[in-house]
């Protein structure tokens, strides 16, 4: 309870705070990833669209699932956003980013940056044959798809 007898932390306050917190975290993440992309692939012109703006538009596109040409007004032109996206994909920058983040997270947890040992597991998943690749697992007598998961070993084992 607050000083005046009111509840100081209501659901409305919590919702508003959580929305702000998500926005702050998103902005910080966009800044960090944009910095990585600009260091790895600097723009050729000083007046080029900032990587942060392009990255925010790519995130919007992935979140909404719309077409590239459907970017709302106020965004950079769709060709600019798509061009940077294709360029970063072709250079493998998103894969490099994910590897760098994984290494940093492993260091943060007190582990080696790169795992020495990994466990690979495959699973057969039952599915209908509407579309996509499928096969027959004779051991399980199952028609479906194989999915592969990889884990690094627990901390004590490597």
Short mmCIF file of C-alpha atoms in Angstrom, two decimals:
data_model
loop_
_atom_site.label_atom_id
_atom_site.label_comp_id
_atom_site.label_asym_id
_atom_site.label_seq_id
_atom_site.Cartn_x
_atom_site.Cartn_y
_atom_site.Cartn_z
CA UNK A 1 0.00 0.00 0.00
CA UNK A 2 1.14 3.52 -0.76
CA UNK A 3 1.17 6.47 1.61
CA UNK A 4 -2.35 7.61 0.76
CA UNK A 5 -3.80 4.13 1.24
CA UNK A 6 -3.81 3.32 -2.50
CA UNK A 7 -2.15 0.33 -4.01
CA UNK A 8 1.14 1.62 -5.43
CA UNK A 9 1.75 -1.09 -8.01
CA UNK A 10 -1.37 -1.94 -9.99
CA UNK A 11 -1.73 -4.16 -13.02
CA UNK A 12 -2.00 -1.04 -15.16
CA UNK A 13 1.34 0.25 -13.83
CA UNK A 14 2.94 -3.16 -14.29
CA UNK A 15 1.73 -3.42 -17.90
CA UNK A 16 3.01 0.07 -18.71
CA UNK A 17 6.38 -0.66 -17.03
CA UNK A 18 6.77 -4.00 -18.84
CA UNK A 19 6.03 -2.35 -22.19
CA UNK A 20 8.67 0.32 -21.50
CA UNK A 21 11.17 -2.29 -20.35
CA UNK A 22 10.62 -4.36 -23.51
CA UNK A 23 11.12 -1.22 -25.60
CA UNK A 24 14.36 -0.32 -23.78
CA UNK A 25 15.71 -3.85 -24.18
CA UNK A 26 14.74 -3.92 -27.86
CA UNK A 27 16.44 -0.57 -28.51
CA UNK A 28 19.62 -1.68 -26.72
CA UNK A 29 19.68 -4.94 -28.68
CA UNK A 30 19.16 -3.14 -31.98
CA UNK A 31 22.01 -0.75 -31.16
CA UNK A 32 24.37 -3.60 -30.30
CA UNK A 33 23.53 -5.68 -33.39
CA UNK A 34 23.68 -2.61 -35.64
CA UNK A 35 27.13 -1.81 -34.24
CA UNK A 36 28.27 -5.35 -35.02
CA UNK A 37 26.92 -5.15 -38.59
CA UNK A 38 28.46 -1.72 -39.22
CA UNK A 39 31.88 -2.92 -37.99
CA UNK A 40 31.68 -6.08 -40.09
CA UNK A 41 30.33 -4.40 -43.23
CA UNK A 42 30.72 -0.61 -43.14
CA UNK A 43 28.55 1.37 -45.56
CA UNK A 44 30.32 2.73 -48.61
CA UNK A 45 28.84 6.24 -48.44
CA UNK A 46 28.59 8.60 -45.49
CA UNK A 47 24.92 9.36 -46.30
CA UNK A 48 23.91 5.67 -46.43
CA UNK A 49 20.89 4.55 -44.43
CA UNK A 50 21.94 3.71 -40.87
CA UNK A 51 22.20 0.00 -40.10
CA UNK A 52 20.04 0.51 -37.02
CA UNK A 53 17.12 1.79 -39.13
CA UNK A 54 17.52 -1.06 -41.62
CA UNK A 55 17.73 -3.61 -38.81
CA UNK A 56 14.60 -2.22 -37.13
CA UNK A 57 12.73 -2.57 -40.45
CA UNK A 58 13.99 -6.13 -40.91
CA UNK A 59 12.78 -6.94 -37.38
CA UNK A 60 9.39 -5.39 -38.23
CA UNK A 61 9.22 -7.44 -41.42
CA UNK A 62 10.04 -10.68 -39.60
CA UNK A 63 7.56 -9.92 -36.82
CA UNK A 64 4.64 -9.10 -39.12
CA UNK A 65 5.43 -11.53 -41.93
CA UNK A 66 4.38 -9.09 -44.64
CA UNK A 67 6.00 -8.65 -48.03
CA UNK A 68 9.06 -6.47 -48.50
CA UNK A 69 7.08 -4.03 -50.60
CA UNK A 70 4.53 -3.64 -47.81
CA UNK A 71 6.81 -1.64 -45.50
CA UNK A 72 4.76 1.23 -44.06
CA UNK A 73 5.37 4.88 -44.82
CA UNK A 74 8.18 6.42 -42.79
CA UNK A 75 10.45 3.42 -43.31
CA UNK A 76 13.42 3.48 -45.69
CA UNK A 77 12.54 2.30 -49.20
CA UNK A 78 11.91 -1.45 -49.37
CA UNK A 79 14.70 -1.94 -51.92
CA UNK A 80 17.20 -0.40 -49.48
CA UNK A 81 16.10 -2.61 -46.60
CA UNK A 82 15.96 -5.74 -48.75
CA UNK A 83 19.31 -4.92 -50.38
CA UNK A 84 21.09 -4.64 -47.03
CA UNK A 85 19.36 -7.80 -45.78
CA UNK A 86 20.51 -9.82 -48.83
CA UNK A 87 24.02 -8.39 -48.58
CA UNK A 88 24.33 -9.36 -44.90
CA UNK A 89 22.92 -12.84 -45.60
CA UNK A 90 25.35 -13.42 -48.50
CA UNK A 91 28.32 -12.30 -46.36
CA UNK A 92 27.21 -14.64 -43.56
CA UNK A 93 27.02 -11.84 -41.01
CA UNK A 94 23.97 -13.19 -39.19
CA UNK A 95 25.72 -16.54 -38.69
CA UNK A 96 28.82 -14.73 -37.42
CA UNK A 97 26.64 -12.70 -35.07
CA UNK A 98 25.01 -15.83 -33.65
CA UNK A 99 28.41 -17.50 -33.12
CA UNK A 100 29.75 -14.38 -31.37
CA UNK A 101 26.67 -14.21 -29.12
CA UNK A 102 26.97 -17.90 -28.25
CA UNK A 103 30.65 -17.46 -27.35
CA UNK A 104 29.88 -14.45 -25.18
CA UNK A 105 27.07 -16.29 -23.39
CA UNK A 106 29.34 -19.28 -22.75
CA UNK A 107 32.02 -16.97 -21.28
CA UNK A 108 29.38 -15.29 -19.12
CA UNK A 109 28.44 -18.70 -17.71
CA UNK A 110 32.07 -19.47 -16.88
CA UNK A 111 32.57 -21.90 -19.75
CA UNK A 112 35.03 -22.05 -22.63
CA UNK A 113 34.02 -19.88 -25.61
CA UNK A 114 33.85 -22.86 -27.95
CA UNK A 115 32.57 -26.27 -26.86
CA UNK A 116 35.00 -29.17 -27.10
CA UNK A 117 32.30 -31.80 -27.21
CA UNK A 118 28.70 -31.84 -28.41
CA UNK A 119 25.84 -34.32 -28.32
CA UNK A 120 23.82 -34.79 -31.48
CA UNK A 121 20.40 -36.37 -31.24
CA UNK A 122 17.94 -37.17 -33.99
CA UNK A 123 14.24 -37.64 -33.55
CA UNK A 124 11.62 -39.03 -35.89
CA UNK A 125 8.52 -36.90 -35.87
CA UNK A 126 5.24 -38.32 -37.13
CA UNK A 127 3.66 -36.16 -39.83
CA UNK A 128 1.22 -36.31 -42.69
CA UNK A 129 2.55 -36.35 -46.21
CA UNK A 130 0.98 -33.14 -47.42
CA UNK A 131 4.19 -31.34 -48.32
CA UNK A 132 7.83 -31.31 -47.51
CA UNK A 133 10.38 -34.09 -47.23
CA UNK A 134 9.47 -37.19 -45.29
CA UNK A 135 10.81 -40.68 -44.98
CA UNK A 136 10.37 -43.99 -43.22
CA UNK A 137 12.13 -44.85 -39.95
CA UNK A 138 12.37 -48.63 -39.98
CA UNK A 139 13.34 -48.93 -36.31
CA UNK A 140 10.28 -47.05 -35.13
CA UNK A 141 8.04 -48.05 -38.05
CA UNK A 142 7.13 -44.40 -38.51
CA UNK A 143 6.53 -42.25 -41.57
CA UNK A 144 7.67 -38.71 -40.88
CA UNK A 145 10.52 -36.27 -40.72
CA UNK A 146 13.86 -36.41 -38.96
CA UNK A 147 14.88 -33.45 -36.85
CA UNK A 148 18.34 -32.97 -35.42
CA UNK A 149 19.23 -31.25 -32.16
CA UNK A 150 22.73 -30.40 -30.94
CA UNK A 151 23.78 -29.60 -27.40
CA UNK A 152 27.12 -28.80 -25.90
CA UNK A 153 27.93 -30.94 -22.91
CA UNK A 154 27.22 -29.81 -19.33
CA UNK A 155 29.82 -27.72 -17.56
CA UNK A 156 31.39 -30.51 -15.52
CA UNK A 157 32.14 -32.76 -18.49
CA UNK A 158 34.23 -30.47 -20.68
#
